[in-house]
Amino acid sequence: MKALIVGGGGREHALAWKLQKDQPSLEIIAAPGNPGIAALGRCAPVSADDVAGIVQLATKEQPDLVVIGPEAPLAAGLADALRSAGIPVFGPSRAAARIESSKAFAKALMREAGVPTARAARFVDAAAAKRSARELGAPVVVKASGLAAGKGVLVCETIAQADAAIDSMLTNDSFGAAGREVLVEEFMEGDELSLFAITDGTTVLPMLAAQDHKRLLEGDRGPNTGGMGAYAPVSLASADLVADAVDRVFVPTLDALRTAGAPFSGLLYAGLMLTPQGPKVVEFNARFGDPETEAILPLLESSLLGPLLAVASGRGLAGQHLRWTSSHAVTTVVAAAGYPDKPRKGNAVKLPPVDANVHIFHAGTALDASGQLVTSGGRVFAVTAVAPTLEAARAESARVAGAIELEGKQLRRDIGWREQERGAGASGN
Ligand code: AMP
Ligand code: GLY
């Protein structure tokens, strides 16, 4: 059996690792992949965004399954093109991926379906957007509607900041096409959860909830990044909370997408805010999250390949289950010097030896002309440690991430600190 994985980051390395663990004889092809994935299979030099190139590769290789990692190819219609070519693909159509690629579409859909989310309105006119920010009052959130690689959300503490954010998007075009339509949104307070569900459009298989750490610096300070770490499970995500999210968020959203003529199959990711009024949707993504995937998959005892094949083949998920270990996983991202603004590429890296409970997923690496492993992106590695306790997983993840040799590397040694504090509270300390 053959699987083609589209993408070349830590998420795709973790997917390749898990699928091959599920079926050791599985032949992995990745486009473009990375040196970590190359240890598991073959990497084809085709960019994830090159729809025609990926379709050509898949037509030649005839994989039993294509898994699309990043959002950009989904928004560009890669899943549709592959399905038209008769290739089984795990990932939503372009129309269904609008749940991520247009925040205005997602908001309107949630409002119609009665899915709990922050109040918001969409604007293309700066003066009207500024009036809306004043009505909501600070703090207020300004969002570029389109895909902006995680940078299109500005949480504004003051109205002056909101005005500046609106001007940068609508007047100065700083976010390009993604920011020509904005949402001005009510600020929500609470803990955030990333909850993924594998779905065939009707049946929902929720995965273990995780928490992402988006800020660059320890204590959740500093600029937003693509994610500096994650951990799972999260004690806030009780079985009741997850069941509630399935009933009140996932099922109505999938129903609404189907009714809109855009049935969703693949991975639906709900970013939830646990507010005093219950869980509310911050955003949807149409794909596995990064770095949450690197934390979650090492805890999945049952097969991932089975459900992904069931969705991709159109057989559906009826009768499929997921089973999790009772261990804890902590993922620490090792980022390049200069990340997130100007990550330094081409710096040499050297990895320490690790035990079987530690996974060093490659996120932004390449081999230089002499075959030396070097940095090629902002997030260079995602280091996941699995242990019986959160504390042990945190310590080992931070230790191994710290032992990676890379000049000017950046990492947070406090991944999972919120959960650790909750645990401390629960034991009465
Ligand atoms: P998003 O890209 O939509 O996930 O937003 C990035 C981050 O901005 C989220 O993870 C939240 O921390 C924050 N955020 C987005 N929307 C809101 C909101 N309405 N209230 C508070 N924080 C928000
Ligand atoms: N971890 C956030 C994302 O994948 O969008």
mmCIF file of C-alpha atoms in Angstrom, residues 17-357:
data_model
loop_
_atom_site.group_PDB
_atom_site.id
_atom_site.type_symbol
_atom_site.label_atom_id
_atom_site.label_comp_id
_atom_site.label_asym_id
_atom_site.label_seq_id
_atom_site.Cartn_x
_atom_site.Cartn_y
_atom_site.Cartn_z
ATOM 1 C CA TRP A 17 5.538 8.332 11.075
ATOM 2 C CA LYS A 18 2.114 7.339 12.426
ATOM 3 C CA LEU A 19 0.805 5.902 9.137
ATOM 4 C CA GLN A 20 3.927 3.787 8.761
ATOM 5 C CA LYS A 21 3.684 2.685 12.387
ATOM 6 C CA ASP A 22 0.127 1.532 11.655
ATOM 7 C CA GLN A 23 1.322 -0.421 8.647
ATOM 8 C CA PRO A 24 5.106 -0.968 8.540
ATOM 9 C CA SER A 25 5.013 -2.057 4.893
ATOM 10 C CA LEU A 26 3.301 1.209 3.855
ATOM 11 C CA GLU A 27 5.252 2.983 1.139
ATOM 12 C CA ILE A 28 5.465 6.688 1.929
ATOM 13 C CA ILE A 29 5.909 9.365 -0.698
ATOM 14 C CA ALA A 30 6.001 13.000 0.381
ATOM 15 C CA ALA A 31 5.785 16.160 -1.707
ATOM 16 C CA PRO A 32 7.996 17.956 -1.000
ATOM 17 C CA GLY A 33 8.710 16.191 2.321
ATOM 18 C CA ASN A 34 11.824 16.928 4.370
ATOM 19 C CA PRO A 35 14.967 15.088 5.545
ATOM 20 C CA GLY A 36 13.065 13.597 8.503
ATOM 21 C CA ILE A 37 10.360 12.139 6.269
ATOM 22 C CA ALA A 38 13.068 10.930 3.854
ATOM 23 C CA ALA A 39 14.087 8.411 6.527
ATOM 24 C CA LEU A 40 10.594 6.849 6.179
ATOM 25 C CA GLY A 41 10.086 7.010 2.433
ATOM 26 C CA ARG A 42 10.677 8.958 -0.738
ATOM 27 C CA CYS A 43 10.480 12.732 -1.144
ATOM 28 C CA ALA A 44 9.424 14.143 -4.514
ATOM 29 C CA PRO A 45 10.582 17.675 -5.324
ATOM 30 C CA VAL A 46 7.060 19.040 -5.894
ATOM 31 C CA SER A 47 5.820 21.995 -3.877
ATOM 32 C CA ALA A 48 2.666 21.448 -1.799
ATOM 33 C CA ASP A 49 1.126 24.483 -3.540
ATOM 34 C CA ASP A 50 1.730 23.132 -7.047
ATOM 35 C CA VAL A 51 -1.710 21.624 -7.725
ATOM 36 C CA ALA A 52 -0.912 20.477 -11.269
ATOM 37 C CA GLY A 53 2.438 19.035 -10.168
ATOM 38 C CA ILE A 54 0.887 17.065 -7.297
ATOM 39 C CA VAL A 55 -1.880 15.715 -9.543
ATOM 40 C CA GLN A 56 0.758 14.640 -12.059
ATOM 41 C CA LEU A 57 2.789 12.929 -9.330
ATOM 42 C CA ALA A 58 -0.289 11.164 -7.940
ATOM 43 C CA THR A 59 -1.406 10.052 -11.386
ATOM 44 C CA LYS A 60 1.996 8.485 -11.926
ATOM 45 C CA GLU A 61 2.303 6.894 -8.465
ATOM 46 C CA GLN A 62 -1.356 5.842 -8.040
ATOM 47 C CA PRO A 63 -1.297 5.991 -4.204
ATOM 48 C CA ASP A 64 -4.043 4.295 -2.187
ATOM 49 C CA LEU A 65 -4.305 7.448 -0.096
ATOM 50 C CA VAL A 66 -3.307 11.107 -0.381
ATOM 51 C CA VAL A 67 -3.238 13.159 2.823
ATOM 52 C CA ILE A 68 -3.060 16.924 2.343
ATOM 53 C CA GLY A 69 -1.295 18.654 5.240
ATOM 54 C CA PRO A 70 -1.399 22.435 4.695
ATOM 55 C CA GLU A 71 -4.360 24.739 4.067
ATOM 56 C CA ALA A 72 -3.123 26.521 0.931
ATOM 57 C CA PRO A 73 -3.441 23.531 -1.437
ATOM 58 C CA LEU A 74 -6.887 22.736 0.010
ATOM 59 C CA ALA A 75 -8.003 26.301 -0.653
ATOM 60 C CA ALA A 76 -6.546 26.003 -4.159
ATOM 61 C CA GLY A 77 -8.686 22.952 -4.925
ATOM 62 C CA LEU A 78 -6.096 20.166 -4.720
ATOM 63 C CA ALA A 79 -8.551 17.676 -3.209
ATOM 64 C CA ASP A 80 -11.074 18.339 -5.991
ATOM 65 C CA ALA A 81 -8.408 17.911 -8.674
ATOM 66 C CA LEU A 82 -7.197 14.624 -7.173
ATOM 67 C CA ARG A 83 -10.748 13.266 -6.833
ATOM 68 C CA SER A 84 -11.421 14.168 -10.452
ATOM 69 C CA ALA A 85 -8.362 12.124 -11.344
ATOM 70 C CA GLY A 86 -9.836 9.155 -9.439
ATOM 71 C CA ILE A 87 -7.333 9.285 -6.554
ATOM 72 C CA PRO A 88 -8.527 8.641 -2.969
ATOM 73 C CA VAL A 89 -7.811 11.756 -0.944
ATOM 74 C CA PHE A 90 -8.199 12.710 2.692
ATOM 75 C CA GLY A 91 -8.976 16.426 2.698
ATOM 76 C CA PRO A 92 -11.943 18.668 1.929
ATOM 77 C CA SER A 93 -12.932 20.223 -1.373
ATOM 78 C CA ARG A 94 -12.089 23.825 -2.078
ATOM 79 C CA ALA A 95 -15.703 24.768 -1.333
ATOM 80 C CA ALA A 96 -15.700 22.999 2.045
ATOM 81 C CA ALA A 97 -12.236 24.353 2.922
ATOM 82 C CA ARG A 98 -13.776 27.841 2.895
ATOM 83 C CA ILE A 99 -14.596 27.085 6.535
ATOM 84 C CA GLU A 100 -10.893 27.995 7.015
ATOM 85 C CA SER A 101 -10.017 30.076 3.960
ATOM 86 C CA SER A 102 -12.819 32.618 4.494
ATOM 87 C CA LYS A 103 -13.434 33.687 8.068
ATOM 88 C CA ALA A 104 -16.449 35.688 6.814
ATOM 89 C CA PHE A 105 -17.944 32.513 5.278
ATOM 90 C CA ALA A 106 -17.256 30.537 8.485
ATOM 91 C CA LYS A 107 -18.869 33.218 10.625
ATOM 92 C CA ALA A 108 -21.997 33.415 8.476
ATOM 93 C CA LEU A 109 -22.294 29.620 8.451
ATOM 94 C CA MET A 110 -21.951 29.430 12.241
ATOM 95 C CA ARG A 111 -24.536 32.147 12.729
ATOM 96 C CA GLU A 112 -27.048 30.338 10.503
ATOM 97 C CA ALA A 113 -26.362 26.984 12.127
ATOM 98 C CA GLY A 114 -26.543 28.364 15.659
ATOM 99 C CA VAL A 115 -22.968 27.335 16.479
ATOM 100 C CA PRO A 116 -21.654 29.276 19.497
ATOM 101 C CA THR A 117 -19.000 31.811 18.501
ATOM 102 C CA ALA A 118 -18.006 35.427 19.147
ATOM 103 C CA ARG A 119 -20.205 38.167 17.696
ATOM 104 C CA ALA A 120 -18.635 39.664 14.595
ATOM 105 C CA ALA A 121 -19.386 41.648 11.488
ATOM 106 C CA ARG A 122 -17.576 41.766 8.163
ATOM 107 C CA PHE A 123 -16.371 44.908 6.424
ATOM 108 C CA VAL A 124 -14.632 46.090 3.301
ATOM 109 C CA ASP A 125 -14.960 49.737 4.301
ATOM 110 C CA ALA A 126 -12.535 51.047 6.935
ATOM 111 C CA ALA A 127 -14.818 53.745 8.385
ATOM 112 C CA ALA A 128 -17.626 51.238 8.943
ATOM 113 C CA ALA A 129 -15.205 48.725 10.494
ATOM 114 C CA LYS A 130 -13.929 51.408 12.891
ATOM 115 C CA ARG A 131 -17.477 52.281 13.940
ATOM 116 C CA SER A 132 -18.093 48.603 14.684
ATOM 117 C CA ALA A 133 -14.927 48.418 16.818
ATOM 118 C CA ARG A 134 -16.206 51.378 18.849
ATOM 119 C CA GLU A 135 -19.584 49.726 19.328
ATOM 120 C CA LEU A 136 -17.980 46.519 20.607
ATOM 121 C CA GLY A 137 -15.436 48.421 22.732
ATOM 122 C CA ALA A 138 -11.845 47.401 23.558
ATOM 123 C CA PRO A 139 -10.429 44.836 23.751
ATOM 124 C CA VAL A 140 -11.611 43.904 20.296
ATOM 125 C CA VAL A 141 -10.323 41.499 17.638
ATOM 126 C CA VAL A 142 -9.633 42.440 14.004
ATOM 127 C CA LYS A 143 -9.205 39.557 11.556
ATOM 128 C CA ALA A 144 -8.236 39.347 7.927
ATOM 129 C CA SER A 145 -10.903 37.142 6.368
ATOM 130 C CA GLY A 146 -8.556 35.230 4.058
ATOM 131 C CA LEU A 147 -5.594 32.922 4.652
ATOM 132 C CA ALA A 148 -2.745 34.852 6.278
ATOM 133 C CA ALA A 149 -0.473 32.067 7.603
ATOM 134 C CA GLY A 150 -1.619 32.604 11.191
ATOM 135 C CA LYS A 151 -0.717 36.312 11.143
ATOM 136 C CA GLY A 152 -4.081 37.765 10.192
ATOM 137 C CA VAL A 153 -5.584 38.002 13.685
ATOM 138 C CA LEU A 154 -4.902 41.080 15.791
ATOM 139 C CA VAL A 155 -6.180 41.164 19.352
ATOM 140 C CA CYS A 156 -6.408 44.908 20.010
ATOM 141 C CA GLU A 157 -6.207 46.222 23.579
ATOM 142 C CA THR A 158 -7.296 49.729 22.578
ATOM 143 C CA ILE A 159 -9.505 51.344 19.939
ATOM 144 C CA ALA A 160 -6.391 53.080 18.572
ATOM 145 C CA GLN A 161 -4.820 49.665 17.957
ATOM 146 C CA ALA A 162 -8.024 48.467 16.307
ATOM 147 C CA ASP A 163 -8.020 51.517 14.018
ATOM 148 C CA ALA A 164 -4.404 50.806 13.085
ATOM 149 C CA ALA A 165 -5.188 47.136 12.411
ATOM 150 C CA ILE A 166 -8.180 48.054 10.232
ATOM 151 C CA ASP A 167 -6.096 50.600 8.307
ATOM 152 C CA SER A 168 -3.256 48.146 7.775
ATOM 153 C CA MET A 169 -5.664 45.602 6.280
ATOM 154 C CA LEU A 170 -8.259 47.695 4.432
ATOM 155 C CA THR A 171 -6.393 50.912 3.640
ATOM 156 C CA ASN A 172 -2.719 49.927 3.341
ATOM 157 C CA ASP A 173 -3.259 46.423 1.948
ATOM 158 C CA SER A 174 -0.576 44.973 4.294
ATOM 159 C CA PHE A 175 -2.188 41.520 4.136
ATOM 160 C CA GLY A 176 -2.862 41.569 0.408
ATOM 161 C CA ALA A 177 -6.047 39.911 -0.808
ATOM 162 C CA ALA A 178 -6.506 38.089 2.522
ATOM 163 C CA GLY A 179 -7.082 41.408 4.310
ATOM 164 C CA ARG A 180 -9.380 43.177 1.835
ATOM 165 C CA GLU A 181 -12.310 41.898 3.852
ATOM 166 C CA VAL A 182 -12.068 42.003 7.651
ATOM 167 C CA LEU A 183 -14.047 40.782 10.599
ATOM 168 C CA VAL A 184 -14.388 42.972 13.655
ATOM 169 C CA GLU A 185 -15.075 40.579 16.480
ATOM 170 C CA GLU A 186 -15.993 40.572 20.127
ATOM 171 C CA PHE A 187 -13.074 39.600 22.421
ATOM 172 C CA MET A 188 -13.556 36.320 24.264
ATOM 173 C CA GLU A 189 -11.856 35.409 27.518
ATOM 174 C CA GLY A 190 -10.987 31.877 28.533
ATOM 175 C CA ASP A 191 -8.777 28.852 27.989
ATOM 176 C CA GLU A 192 -8.228 27.748 24.407
ATOM 177 C CA LEU A 193 -8.498 24.192 23.146
ATOM 178 C CA SER A 194 -7.685 22.649 19.793
ATOM 179 C CA LEU A 195 -10.166 19.882 19.092
ATOM 180 C CA PHE A 196 -9.750 17.841 15.899
ATOM 181 C CA ALA A 197 -12.303 15.504 14.418
ATOM 182 C CA ILE A 198 -11.888 13.054 11.576
ATOM 183 C CA THR A 199 -15.106 13.135 9.581
ATOM 184 C CA ASP A 200 -16.705 11.705 6.467
ATOM 185 C CA GLY A 201 -19.154 14.590 6.532
ATOM 186 C CA THR A 202 -21.668 12.889 8.819
ATOM 187 C CA THR A 203 -19.891 10.684 11.348
ATOM 188 C CA VAL A 204 -17.540 12.538 13.684
ATOM 189 C CA LEU A 205 -14.533 10.905 15.345
ATOM 190 C CA PRO A 206 -13.174 13.449 17.834
ATOM 191 C CA MET A 207 -9.476 13.176 18.642
ATOM 192 C CA LEU A 208 -7.713 13.957 21.898
ATOM 193 C CA ALA A 209 -7.884 17.687 22.675
ATOM 194 C CA ALA A 210 -4.612 19.601 22.718
ATOM 195 C CA GLN A 211 -3.465 23.061 23.656
ATOM 196 C CA ASP A 212 -1.228 25.117 21.403
ATOM 197 C CA HIS A 213 1.261 27.777 22.581
ATOM 198 C CA LYS A 214 1.156 30.495 19.935
ATOM 199 C CA ARG A 215 3.319 33.140 21.594
ATOM 200 C CA LEU A 216 7.080 33.192 21.098
ATOM 201 C CA LEU A 217 8.111 33.651 24.719
ATOM 202 C CA GLU A 218 7.653 31.775 27.981
ATOM 203 C CA GLY A 219 4.577 32.687 30.003
ATOM 204 C CA ASP A 220 2.649 33.214 26.725
ATOM 205 C CA ARG A 221 4.240 36.579 26.039
ATOM 206 C CA GLY A 222 5.760 38.111 22.901
ATOM 207 C CA PRO A 223 4.612 37.966 19.289
ATOM 208 C CA ASN A 224 2.283 35.338 17.853
ATOM 209 C CA THR A 225 3.949 32.528 15.927
ATOM 210 C CA GLY A 226 2.813 29.467 14.022
ATOM 211 C CA GLY A 227 3.030 27.643 17.384
ATOM 212 C CA MET A 228 5.942 27.108 19.805
ATOM 213 C CA GLY A 229 4.633 23.918 21.356
ATOM 214 C CA ALA A 230 1.626 21.872 22.342
ATOM 215 C CA TYR A 231 0.552 19.231 24.798
ATOM 216 C CA ALA A 232 -2.138 16.597 25.141
ATOM 217 C CA PRO A 233 -4.344 15.535 26.774
ATOM 218 C CA VAL A 234 -5.874 18.662 28.345
ATOM 219 C CA SER A 235 -7.794 18.002 31.556
ATOM 220 C CA LEU A 236 -10.315 20.751 30.718
ATOM 221 C CA ALA A 237 -11.500 18.634 27.787
ATOM 222 C CA SER A 238 -13.672 16.228 29.761
ATOM 223 C CA ALA A 239 -15.658 13.561 27.937
ATOM 224 C CA ASP A 240 -18.767 15.708 28.500
ATOM 225 C CA LEU A 241 -17.139 18.784 27.026
ATOM 226 C CA VAL A 242 -16.023 16.864 23.940
ATOM 227 C CA ALA A 243 -19.472 15.297 23.502
ATOM 228 C CA ASP A 244 -21.013 18.759 23.854
ATOM 229 C CA ALA A 245 -18.628 20.147 21.217
ATOM 230 C CA VAL A 246 -19.548 17.313 18.847
ATOM 231 C CA ASP A 247 -23.280 18.005 19.291
ATOM 232 C CA ARG A 248 -23.207 21.802 19.319
ATOM 233 C CA VAL A 249 -20.222 22.587 17.081
ATOM 234 C CA PHE A 250 -19.139 19.759 14.765
ATOM 235 C CA VAL A 251 -22.481 18.199 13.790
ATOM 236 C CA PRO A 252 -24.343 21.470 13.051
ATOM 237 C CA THR A 253 -21.340 22.837 11.140
ATOM 238 C CA LEU A 254 -21.081 19.702 8.994
ATOM 239 C CA ASP A 255 -24.848 19.744 8.414
ATOM 240 C CA ALA A 256 -24.693 23.399 7.367
ATOM 241 C CA LEU A 257 -21.800 22.734 4.968
ATOM 242 C CA ARG A 258 -23.728 19.860 3.399
ATOM 243 C CA THR A 259 -26.831 22.055 3.058
ATOM 244 C CA ALA A 260 -24.682 24.765 1.452
ATOM 245 C CA GLY A 261 -23.655 22.255 -1.199
ATOM 246 C CA ALA A 262 -20.148 21.866 0.240
ATOM 247 C CA PRO A 263 -20.039 18.591 2.178
ATOM 248 C CA PHE A 264 -16.849 18.390 4.266
ATOM 249 C CA SER A 265 -14.710 15.284 4.552
ATOM 250 C CA GLY A 266 -11.290 15.198 6.131
ATOM 251 C CA LEU A 267 -10.052 16.732 9.352
ATOM 252 C CA LEU A 268 -12.147 19.489 10.878
ATOM 253 C CA TYR A 269 -10.235 21.447 13.515
ATOM 254 C CA ALA A 270 -12.223 23.578 15.945
ATOM 255 C CA GLY A 271 -10.275 26.185 17.881
ATOM 256 C CA LEU A 272 -12.460 26.592 20.963
ATOM 257 C CA MET A 273 -12.515 29.210 23.679
ATOM 258 C CA LEU A 274 -13.858 27.882 26.978
ATOM 259 C CA THR A 275 -15.849 30.905 28.075
ATOM 260 C CA PRO A 276 -18.069 31.246 31.159
ATOM 261 C CA GLN A 277 -20.999 30.709 28.726
ATOM 262 C CA GLY A 278 -19.534 27.433 27.455
ATOM 263 C CA PRO A 279 -17.248 26.547 24.530
ATOM 264 C CA LYS A 280 -17.307 28.988 21.629
ATOM 265 C CA VAL A 281 -15.563 28.656 18.278
ATOM 266 C CA VAL A 282 -12.556 30.931 17.732
ATOM 267 C CA GLU A 283 -11.887 29.539 14.281
ATOM 268 C CA PHE A 284 -12.125 26.441 12.144
ATOM 269 C CA ASN A 285 -9.296 24.880 10.200
ATOM 270 C CA ALA A 286 -9.811 22.383 7.419
ATOM 271 C CA ARG A 287 -6.703 20.292 8.233
ATOM 272 C CA PHE A 288 -4.571 18.895 11.013
ATOM 273 C CA GLY A 289 -3.066 21.584 13.261
ATOM 274 C CA ASP A 290 0.638 22.136 13.657
ATOM 275 C CA PRO A 291 2.195 21.552 16.219
ATOM 276 C CA GLU A 292 -0.794 19.850 17.921
ATOM 277 C CA THR A 293 -0.600 16.897 15.527
ATOM 278 C CA GLU A 294 2.950 16.164 16.659
ATOM 279 C CA ALA A 295 1.682 15.939 20.268
ATOM 280 C CA ILE A 296 -1.501 13.970 19.594
ATOM 281 C CA LEU A 297 -0.453 11.263 17.150
ATOM 282 C CA PRO A 298 2.131 9.601 19.440
ATOM 283 C CA LEU A 299 -0.730 9.037 21.918
ATOM 284 C CA LEU A 300 -2.997 7.331 19.371
ATOM 285 C CA GLU A 301 -2.842 3.601 20.021
ATOM 286 C CA SER A 302 -5.331 2.564 17.359
ATOM 287 C CA SER A 303 -4.815 3.013 13.646
ATOM 288 C CA LEU A 304 -4.944 6.396 11.951
ATOM 289 C CA LEU A 305 -4.527 4.771 8.548
ATOM 290 C CA GLY A 306 -7.850 2.907 8.921
ATOM 291 C CA PRO A 307 -10.066 5.980 9.432
ATOM 292 C CA LEU A 308 -8.177 8.058 6.836
ATOM 293 C CA LEU A 309 -8.618 5.301 4.230
ATOM 294 C CA ALA A 310 -12.288 4.910 5.184
ATOM 295 C CA VAL A 311 -12.884 8.622 4.553
ATOM 296 C CA ALA A 312 -10.730 8.870 1.421
ATOM 297 C CA SER A 313 -12.302 5.815 -0.204
ATOM 298 C CA GLY A 314 -15.820 7.071 0.481
ATOM 299 C CA ARG A 315 -16.659 3.988 2.583
ATOM 300 C CA GLY A 316 -17.322 6.214 5.593
ATOM 301 C CA LEU A 317 -16.436 6.042 9.262
ATOM 302 C CA ALA A 318 -19.278 3.895 10.594
ATOM 303 C CA GLY A 319 -17.765 1.321 12.957
ATOM 304 C CA GLN A 320 -14.387 3.116 13.257
ATOM 305 C CA HIS A 321 -13.013 4.032 16.683
ATOM 306 C CA LEU A 322 -9.958 5.750 18.073
ATOM 307 C CA ARG A 323 -8.152 4.448 21.156
ATOM 308 C CA TRP A 324 -5.663 6.531 23.138
ATOM 309 C CA THR A 325 -2.900 5.676 25.583
ATOM 310 C CA SER A 326 -3.193 7.142 29.069
ATOM 311 C CA SER A 327 0.219 8.824 28.661
ATOM 312 C CA HIS A 328 0.975 12.513 28.267
ATOM 313 C CA ALA A 329 2.733 14.153 25.338
ATOM 314 C CA VAL A 330 4.553 17.465 25.280
ATOM 315 C CA THR A 331 5.888 18.952 22.051
ATOM 316 C CA THR A 332 8.533 21.671 22.168
ATOM 317 C CA VAL A 333 9.249 23.547 18.963
ATOM 318 C CA VAL A 334 12.852 24.482 18.239
ATOM 319 C CA ALA A 335 12.791 27.619 16.098
ATOM 320 C CA ALA A 336 15.560 29.285 14.126
ATOM 321 C CA ALA A 337 17.268 32.503 15.149
ATOM 322 C CA GLY A 338 15.218 35.466 13.950
ATOM 323 C CA TYR A 339 11.878 33.591 14.011
ATOM 324 C CA PRO A 340 9.104 34.659 13.477
ATOM 325 C CA ASP A 341 10.140 37.787 11.520
ATOM 326 C CA LYS A 342 13.256 36.733 9.628
ATOM 327 C CA PRO A 343 14.263 33.139 10.407
ATOM 328 C CA ARG A 344 17.877 32.399 9.552
ATOM 329 C CA LYS A 345 18.171 29.656 6.963
ATOM 330 C CA GLY A 346 21.150 27.463 6.166
ATOM 331 C CA ASN A 347 22.449 27.130 9.736
ATOM 332 C CA ALA A 348 23.928 23.735 10.625
ATOM 333 C CA VAL A 349 22.009 21.561 13.102
ATOM 334 C CA LYS A 350 23.000 18.458 15.030
ATOM 335 C CA LEU A 351 20.591 16.124 16.790
ATOM 336 C CA PRO A 352 21.183 14.322 20.082
ATOM 337 C CA PRO A 353 20.464 10.589 20.399
ATOM 338 C CA VAL A 354 16.974 9.920 21.792
ATOM 339 C CA ASP A 355 15.011 7.075 23.392
ATOM 340 C CA ALA A 356 11.933 5.502 21.831
ATOM 341 C CA ASN A 357 9.598 7.739 23.855
#
